[in-house]
Coordinates of C-alpha atoms and ligand atoms in Angstrom, one line a residue:
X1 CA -14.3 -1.7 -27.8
X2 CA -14.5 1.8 -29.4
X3 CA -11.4 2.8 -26.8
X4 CA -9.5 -0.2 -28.2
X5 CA -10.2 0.7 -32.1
X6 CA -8.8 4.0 -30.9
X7 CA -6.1 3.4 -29.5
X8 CA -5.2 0.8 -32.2
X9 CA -5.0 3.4 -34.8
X10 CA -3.8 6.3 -33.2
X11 CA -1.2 4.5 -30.7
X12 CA 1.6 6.1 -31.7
X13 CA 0.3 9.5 -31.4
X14 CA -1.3 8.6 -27.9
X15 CA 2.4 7.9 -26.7
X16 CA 3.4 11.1 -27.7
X17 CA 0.1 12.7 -25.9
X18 CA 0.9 10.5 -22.6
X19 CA 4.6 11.6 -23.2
X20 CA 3.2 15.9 -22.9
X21 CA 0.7 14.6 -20.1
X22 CA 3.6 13.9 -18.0
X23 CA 5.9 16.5 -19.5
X24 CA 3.7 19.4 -18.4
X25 CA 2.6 18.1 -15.5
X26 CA 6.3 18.7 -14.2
X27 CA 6.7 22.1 -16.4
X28 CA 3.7 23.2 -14.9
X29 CA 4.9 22.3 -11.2
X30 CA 8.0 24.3 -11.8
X31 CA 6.8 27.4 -14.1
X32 CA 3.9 28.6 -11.1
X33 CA 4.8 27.3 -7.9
X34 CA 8.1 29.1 -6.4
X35 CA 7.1 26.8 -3.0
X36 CA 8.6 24.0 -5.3
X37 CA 11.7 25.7 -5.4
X38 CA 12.0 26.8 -1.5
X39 CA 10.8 24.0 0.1
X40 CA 11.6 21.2 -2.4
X41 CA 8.2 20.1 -1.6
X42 CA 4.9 20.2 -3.9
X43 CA 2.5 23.0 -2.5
X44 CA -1.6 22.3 -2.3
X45 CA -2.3 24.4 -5.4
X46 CA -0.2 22.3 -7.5
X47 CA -1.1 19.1 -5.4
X48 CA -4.8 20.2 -6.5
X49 CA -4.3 20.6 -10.2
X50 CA -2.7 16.8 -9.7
X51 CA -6.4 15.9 -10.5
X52 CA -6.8 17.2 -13.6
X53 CA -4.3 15.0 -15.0
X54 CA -6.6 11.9 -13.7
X55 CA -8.8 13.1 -17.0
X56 CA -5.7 12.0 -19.1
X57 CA -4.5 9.1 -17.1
X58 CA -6.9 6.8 -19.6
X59 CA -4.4 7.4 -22.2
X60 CA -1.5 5.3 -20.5
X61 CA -2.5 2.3 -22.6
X62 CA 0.8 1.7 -23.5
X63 CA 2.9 0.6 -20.4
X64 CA 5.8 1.4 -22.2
X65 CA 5.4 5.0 -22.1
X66 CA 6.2 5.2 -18.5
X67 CA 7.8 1.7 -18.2
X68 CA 10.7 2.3 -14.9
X69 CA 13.9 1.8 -16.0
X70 CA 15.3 -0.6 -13.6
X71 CA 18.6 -2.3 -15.3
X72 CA 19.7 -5.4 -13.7
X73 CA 22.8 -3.8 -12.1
X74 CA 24.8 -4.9 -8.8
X75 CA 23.1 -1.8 -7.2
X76 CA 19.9 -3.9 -7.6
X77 CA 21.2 -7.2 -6.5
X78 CA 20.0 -7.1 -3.2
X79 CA 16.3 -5.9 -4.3
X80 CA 16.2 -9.0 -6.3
X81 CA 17.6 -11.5 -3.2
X82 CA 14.6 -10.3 -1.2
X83 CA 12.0 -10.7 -3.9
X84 CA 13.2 -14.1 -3.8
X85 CA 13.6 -14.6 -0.2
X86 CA 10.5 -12.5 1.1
X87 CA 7.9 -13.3 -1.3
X88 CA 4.5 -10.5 -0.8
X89 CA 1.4 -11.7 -2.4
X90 CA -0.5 -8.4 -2.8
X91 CA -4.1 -8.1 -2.7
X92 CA -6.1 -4.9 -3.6
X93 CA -9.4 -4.4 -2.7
X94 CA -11.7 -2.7 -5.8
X95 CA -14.9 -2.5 -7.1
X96 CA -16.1 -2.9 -10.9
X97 CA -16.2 1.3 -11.4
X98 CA -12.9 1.6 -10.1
X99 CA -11.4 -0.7 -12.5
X100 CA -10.6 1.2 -15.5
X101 CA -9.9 4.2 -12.9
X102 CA -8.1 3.5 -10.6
X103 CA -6.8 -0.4 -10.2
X104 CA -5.7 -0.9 -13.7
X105 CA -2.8 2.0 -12.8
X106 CA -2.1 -0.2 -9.5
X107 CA -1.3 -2.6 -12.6
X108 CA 1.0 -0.7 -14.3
X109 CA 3.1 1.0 -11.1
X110 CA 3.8 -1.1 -8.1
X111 CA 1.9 -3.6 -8.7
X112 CA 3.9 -5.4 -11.0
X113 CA 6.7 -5.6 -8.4
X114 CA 4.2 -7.8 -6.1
X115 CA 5.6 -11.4 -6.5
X116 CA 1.4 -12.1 -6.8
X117 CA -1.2 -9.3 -7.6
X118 CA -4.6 -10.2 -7.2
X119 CA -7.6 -8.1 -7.5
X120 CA -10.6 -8.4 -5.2
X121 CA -14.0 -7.5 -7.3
X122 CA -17.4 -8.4 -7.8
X123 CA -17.2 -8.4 -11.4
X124 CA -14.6 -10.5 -13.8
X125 CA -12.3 -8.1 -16.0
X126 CA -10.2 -9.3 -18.4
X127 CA -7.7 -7.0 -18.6
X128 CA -7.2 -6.3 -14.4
X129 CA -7.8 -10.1 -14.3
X130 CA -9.7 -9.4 -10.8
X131 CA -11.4 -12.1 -9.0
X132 CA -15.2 -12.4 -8.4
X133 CA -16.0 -12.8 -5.2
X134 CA -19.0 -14.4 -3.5
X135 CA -20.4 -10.9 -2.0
X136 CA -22.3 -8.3 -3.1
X137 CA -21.0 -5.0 -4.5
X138 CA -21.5 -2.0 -2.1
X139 CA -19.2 0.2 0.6
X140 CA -21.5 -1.7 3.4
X141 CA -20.1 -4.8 2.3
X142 CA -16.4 -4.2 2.5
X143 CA -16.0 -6.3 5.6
X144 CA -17.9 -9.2 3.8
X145 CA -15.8 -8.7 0.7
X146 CA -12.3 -8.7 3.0
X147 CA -13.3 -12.1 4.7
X148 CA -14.1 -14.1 1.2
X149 CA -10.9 -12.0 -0.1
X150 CA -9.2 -13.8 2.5
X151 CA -10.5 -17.3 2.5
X152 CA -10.0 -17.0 -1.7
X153 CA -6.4 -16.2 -0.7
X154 CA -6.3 -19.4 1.3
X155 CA -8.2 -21.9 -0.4
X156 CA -5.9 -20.7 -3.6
X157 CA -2.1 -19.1 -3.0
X158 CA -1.4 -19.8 0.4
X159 CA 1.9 -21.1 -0.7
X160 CA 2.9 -18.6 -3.2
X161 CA 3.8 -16.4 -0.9
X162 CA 5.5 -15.6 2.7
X163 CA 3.3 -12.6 3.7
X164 CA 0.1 -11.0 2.6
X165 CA -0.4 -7.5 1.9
X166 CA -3.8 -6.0 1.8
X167 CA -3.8 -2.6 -0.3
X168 CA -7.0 -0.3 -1.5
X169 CA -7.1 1.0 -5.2
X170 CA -6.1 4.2 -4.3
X171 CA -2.9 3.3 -2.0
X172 CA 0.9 3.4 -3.1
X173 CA 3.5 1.1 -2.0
X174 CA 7.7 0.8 -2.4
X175 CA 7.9 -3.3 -2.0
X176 CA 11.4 -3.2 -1.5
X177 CA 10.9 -1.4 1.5
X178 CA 8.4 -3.9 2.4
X179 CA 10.6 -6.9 1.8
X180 CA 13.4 -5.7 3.7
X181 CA 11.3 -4.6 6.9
X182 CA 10.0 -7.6 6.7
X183 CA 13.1 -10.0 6.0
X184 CA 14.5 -9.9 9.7
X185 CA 10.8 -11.2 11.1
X186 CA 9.9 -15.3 11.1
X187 CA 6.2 -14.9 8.8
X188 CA 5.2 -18.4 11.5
X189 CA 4.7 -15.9 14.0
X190 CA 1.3 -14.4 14.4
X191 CA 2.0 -10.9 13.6
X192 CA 0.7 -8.0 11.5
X193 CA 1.9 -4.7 10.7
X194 CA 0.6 -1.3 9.2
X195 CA -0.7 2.4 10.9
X196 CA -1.4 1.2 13.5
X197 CA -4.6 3.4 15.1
X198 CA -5.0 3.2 18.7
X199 CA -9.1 3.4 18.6
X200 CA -12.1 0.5 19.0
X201 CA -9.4 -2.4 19.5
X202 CA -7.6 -2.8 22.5
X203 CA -4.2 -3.5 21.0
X204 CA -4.9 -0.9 18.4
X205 CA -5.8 -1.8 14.7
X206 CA -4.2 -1.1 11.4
X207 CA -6.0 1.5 8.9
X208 CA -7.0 -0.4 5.6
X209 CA -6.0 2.4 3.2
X210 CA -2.3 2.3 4.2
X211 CA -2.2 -1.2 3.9
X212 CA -1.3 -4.2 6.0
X213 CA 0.4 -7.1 5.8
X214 CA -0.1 -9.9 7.5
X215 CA 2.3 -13.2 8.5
X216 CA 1.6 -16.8 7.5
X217 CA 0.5 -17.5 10.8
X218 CA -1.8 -14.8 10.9
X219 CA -3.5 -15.5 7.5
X220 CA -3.7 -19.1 8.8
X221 CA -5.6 -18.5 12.4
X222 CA -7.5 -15.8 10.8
X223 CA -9.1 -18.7 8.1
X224 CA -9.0 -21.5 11.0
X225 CA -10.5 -20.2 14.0
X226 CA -11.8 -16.3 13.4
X227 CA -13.6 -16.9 9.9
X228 CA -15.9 -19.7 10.7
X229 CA -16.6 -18.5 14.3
X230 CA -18.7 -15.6 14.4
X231 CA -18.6 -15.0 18.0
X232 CA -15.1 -14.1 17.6
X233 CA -15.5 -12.8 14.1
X234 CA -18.9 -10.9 12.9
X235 CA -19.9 -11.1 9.1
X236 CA -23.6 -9.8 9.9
X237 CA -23.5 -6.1 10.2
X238 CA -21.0 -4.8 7.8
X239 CA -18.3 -2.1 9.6
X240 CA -14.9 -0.7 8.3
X241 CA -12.8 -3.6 7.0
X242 CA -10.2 -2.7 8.6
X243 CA -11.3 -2.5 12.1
X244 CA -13.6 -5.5 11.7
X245 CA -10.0 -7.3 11.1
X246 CA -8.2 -5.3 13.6
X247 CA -10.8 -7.2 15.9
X248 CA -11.1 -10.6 14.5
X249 CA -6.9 -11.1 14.8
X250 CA -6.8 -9.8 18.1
X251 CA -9.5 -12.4 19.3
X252 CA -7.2 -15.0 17.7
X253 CA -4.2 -13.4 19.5
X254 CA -1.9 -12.2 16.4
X255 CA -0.5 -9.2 17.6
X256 CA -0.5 -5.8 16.3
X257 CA 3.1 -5.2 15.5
X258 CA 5.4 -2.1 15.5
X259 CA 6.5 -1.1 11.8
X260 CA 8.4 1.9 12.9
X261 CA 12.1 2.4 11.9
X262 CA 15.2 2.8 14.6
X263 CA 14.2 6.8 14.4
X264 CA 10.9 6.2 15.3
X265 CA 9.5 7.2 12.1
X266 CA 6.7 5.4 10.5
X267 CA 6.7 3.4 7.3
X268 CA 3.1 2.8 6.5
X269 CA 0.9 6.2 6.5
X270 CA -3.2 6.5 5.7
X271 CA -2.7 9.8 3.9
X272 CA 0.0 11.0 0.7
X273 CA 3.3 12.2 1.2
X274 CA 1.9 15.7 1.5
X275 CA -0.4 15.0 4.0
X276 CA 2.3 14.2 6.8
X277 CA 5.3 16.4 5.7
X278 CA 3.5 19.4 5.3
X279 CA 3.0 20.9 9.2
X280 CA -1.1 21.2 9.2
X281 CA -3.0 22.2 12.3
X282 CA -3.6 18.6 14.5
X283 CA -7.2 18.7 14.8
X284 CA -7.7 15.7 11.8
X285 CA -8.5 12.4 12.9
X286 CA -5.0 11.0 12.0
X287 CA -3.7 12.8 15.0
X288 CA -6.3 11.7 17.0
X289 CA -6.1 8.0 16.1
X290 CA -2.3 7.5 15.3
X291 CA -1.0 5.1 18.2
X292 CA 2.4 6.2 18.6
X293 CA 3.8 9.8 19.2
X294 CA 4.6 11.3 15.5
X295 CA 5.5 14.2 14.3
X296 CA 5.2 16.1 11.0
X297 CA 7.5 17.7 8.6
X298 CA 10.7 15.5 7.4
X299 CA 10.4 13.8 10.7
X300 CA 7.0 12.2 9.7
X301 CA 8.0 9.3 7.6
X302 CA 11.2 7.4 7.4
X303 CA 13.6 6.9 4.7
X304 CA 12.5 3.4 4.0
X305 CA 8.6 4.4 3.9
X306 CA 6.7 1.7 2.8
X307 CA 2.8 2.7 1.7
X308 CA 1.0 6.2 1.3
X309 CA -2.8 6.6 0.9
X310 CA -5.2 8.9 -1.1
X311 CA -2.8 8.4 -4.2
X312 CA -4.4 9.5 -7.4
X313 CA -3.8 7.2 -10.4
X314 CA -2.0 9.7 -12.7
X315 CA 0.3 10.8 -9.3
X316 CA 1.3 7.1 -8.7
X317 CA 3.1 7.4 -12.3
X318 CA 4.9 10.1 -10.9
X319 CA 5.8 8.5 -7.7
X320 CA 7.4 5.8 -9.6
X321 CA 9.6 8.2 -11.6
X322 CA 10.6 9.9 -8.7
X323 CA 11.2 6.9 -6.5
X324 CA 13.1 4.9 -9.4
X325 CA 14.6 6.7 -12.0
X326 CA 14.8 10.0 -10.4
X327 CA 18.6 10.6 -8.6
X328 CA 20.9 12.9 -7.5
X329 CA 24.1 13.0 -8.8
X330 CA 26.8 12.1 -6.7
X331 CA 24.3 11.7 -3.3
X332 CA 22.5 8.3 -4.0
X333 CA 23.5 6.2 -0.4
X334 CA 23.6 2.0 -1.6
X335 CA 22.6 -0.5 0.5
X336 CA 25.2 -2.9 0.7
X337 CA 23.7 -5.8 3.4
X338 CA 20.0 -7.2 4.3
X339 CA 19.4 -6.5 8.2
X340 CA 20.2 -9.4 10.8
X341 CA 17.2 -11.6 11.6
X342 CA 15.4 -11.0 14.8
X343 CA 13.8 -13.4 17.8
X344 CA 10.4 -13.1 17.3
X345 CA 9.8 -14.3 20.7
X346 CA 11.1 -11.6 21.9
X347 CA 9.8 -8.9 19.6
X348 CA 5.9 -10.2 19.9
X349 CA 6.8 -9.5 24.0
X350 CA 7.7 -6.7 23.3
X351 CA 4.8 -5.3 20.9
X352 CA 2.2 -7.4 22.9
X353 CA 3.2 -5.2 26.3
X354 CA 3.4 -2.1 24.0
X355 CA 1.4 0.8 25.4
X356 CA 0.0 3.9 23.2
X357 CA 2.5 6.5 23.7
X358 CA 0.2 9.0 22.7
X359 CA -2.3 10.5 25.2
X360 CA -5.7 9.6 24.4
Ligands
NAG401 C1 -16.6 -19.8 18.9 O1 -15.9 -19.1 19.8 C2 -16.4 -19.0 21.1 C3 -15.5 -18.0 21.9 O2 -14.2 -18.4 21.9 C4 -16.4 -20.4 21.7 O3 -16.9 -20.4 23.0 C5 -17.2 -21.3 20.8 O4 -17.1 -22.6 21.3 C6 -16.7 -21.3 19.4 N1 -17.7 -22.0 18.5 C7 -17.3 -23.0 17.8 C8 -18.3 -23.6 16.9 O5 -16.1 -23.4 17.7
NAG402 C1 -22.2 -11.1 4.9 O1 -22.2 -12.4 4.5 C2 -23.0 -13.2 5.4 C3 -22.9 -14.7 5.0 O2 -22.9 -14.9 3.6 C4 -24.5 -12.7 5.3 O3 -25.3 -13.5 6.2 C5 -24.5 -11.3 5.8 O4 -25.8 -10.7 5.6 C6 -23.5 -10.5 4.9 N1 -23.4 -9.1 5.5 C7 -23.7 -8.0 4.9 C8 -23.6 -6.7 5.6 O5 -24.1 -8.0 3.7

């Protein structure tokens, strides 16, 4: 209440406030970090100060402030035949303190580029519109909240969309990088995609913080045959959501599919853009529990990356400048086809015989 009042009165001065927020964030990047300027990469001390800026991130009320400027140009007509033609219902999983912190900025960045956006609560909220689900509130009942997520999805948009993408507050994706990965593949075919981890799941699982999407098929034996069978899908004792589901689809043989590019780069990551270009030490559990053979540095990610993880809300305004408005003269590559479509029969042979390249 008192936050609307506020910003009411004193909206035009907020913009201007939002306006410095994001204005020294950058001035700040460049005045004290010469790593910017060497590398072309963010260093940690800036990449900590990041945080500080999550104290101001309330004041982006008004989405105009740091509204992307996309202009209907040829450039974007292919961008706007696969939002057509591969239509992503998104679904992010919250909880009623993370609204107002962290989903309602989901809202206002790449969110709004999901064809469907639905939030996955225990509590109503006006202005995320998030759905109450029948489950109780709690980090032990994630896997609970996942399964009603999903049969909600079902009972309610099943045909709004061609795949399903399942995304935490806190995670960061480029659709149109989605959409045209996933454009080639037939969403009949029971297939999902994301990290894919190579521990507790035979075919290996995909992490639930870089997101995954999965077919129409695999949405629809997940609801018909996993969710009521509890032999071949728990709900009694909790576990990691995304493991839990990395279990339930492989019981109901959807395969856990290969998202990498033609340089064997991944597109779907479980940490920020920091976390895999900048060479650490391997000792963290992404190394240990990345299926395929990866590498860090510019070789970590490819050029069509679709989701990063561990995204705070006042960096995924930043993101968005950088990823859409942001160019460089004279260099900017255009895409000027969508990929050929593939045989899924022979693609689901191939990822069902695929073997963890990286020694355990
Ligand atoms: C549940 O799945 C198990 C294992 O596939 C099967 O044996 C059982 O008949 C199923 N139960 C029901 C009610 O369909
Ligand atoms: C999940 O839901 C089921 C069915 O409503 C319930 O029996 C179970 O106790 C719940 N699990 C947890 C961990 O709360």
């Amino acid at each position: 209440m008192l936050r609307q009042n506020i910003s009411n009165h004193l909206r035009p001065f907020l913009m201007l406030l939002g306006g410095f927020v994001i204005g020294f964030c950058f001035s700040q990047q460049l005045r004290s970090s010469n790593c910017v300027f060497r590398l072309g990469l963010p260093n940690a001390s800036y990449l900590d100060r990041v945080e500080e800026y999550d104290d101001h991130v309330e004041l982006i009320q008004n989405e105009e402030i740091l509204q992307t400027r996309i202009s209907n140009t040829d450039e974007n007509r292919l961008a706007a035949q696969l939002y057509n033609e591969t239509r992503v219902l998104c679904w992010v999983l919250t909880s009623p303190i993370n609204h107002a912190k962290k989903a309602i900025h989901v809202k206002k960045t790449w969110g709004k580029r999901c064809n469907r956006l639905l939030f996955m609560s225990t509590e109503t909220d006006d202005e995320l519109e998030s759905i109450k689900l029948p489950v109780k509130e709690g980090r032990g009942n994630l896997w609970n909240k996942t399964r009603e997520a999903m049969k909600y999805i079902y009972d309610n948009h099943f045909d709004d969309a061609d795949w399903f993408l399942k995304a935490d507050d806190d995670t960061y994706v480029i659709m149109e990088n989605l959409r045209v990965f996933l454009y080639p593949l037939d969403t009949n075919a029971p297939v999902y995609f994301g990290c894919k981890f190579k521990k507790w799941v035979r075919q290996g699982y995909m992490s639930g913080g870089a997101g995954y999407v999965m077919s129409k098929e695999a949405v629809k034996r997940f609801m018909n045959t996993a969710y009521p069978n509890t032999t071949i899908c728990q709900n009694g004792h909790g576990g990691s959501e995304d493991k839990e589901m990395g279990k339930c689809l492989q019981n109901v043989g959807v395969v856990a599919g290969d998202s990498r590019d033609e340089h064997k780069r991944g597109r779907f990551f479980p940490s920020g853009p920091q976390g895999h270009l900048i060479p650490k030490d391997k000792s963290s559990w992404y190394w240990r529990y990345i299926y395929y053979k990866t590498e860090d540095g510019l070789d970590c990610c490819s050029d069509y990356a679709i989701s990063f993880h561990y995204v705070q809300p006042s960096y995924m305004y930043v993101l968005d400048y950088l990823i859409y408005n942001l160019r460089p003269f004279g260099v900017f590559r255009q895409n000027t086809a969508l990929p050929a479509k593939r045989n899924m029969t022979e693609l689901l042979e191939q990822w069902r015989n695929d073997k963890s390249d990286n020694p355990v």
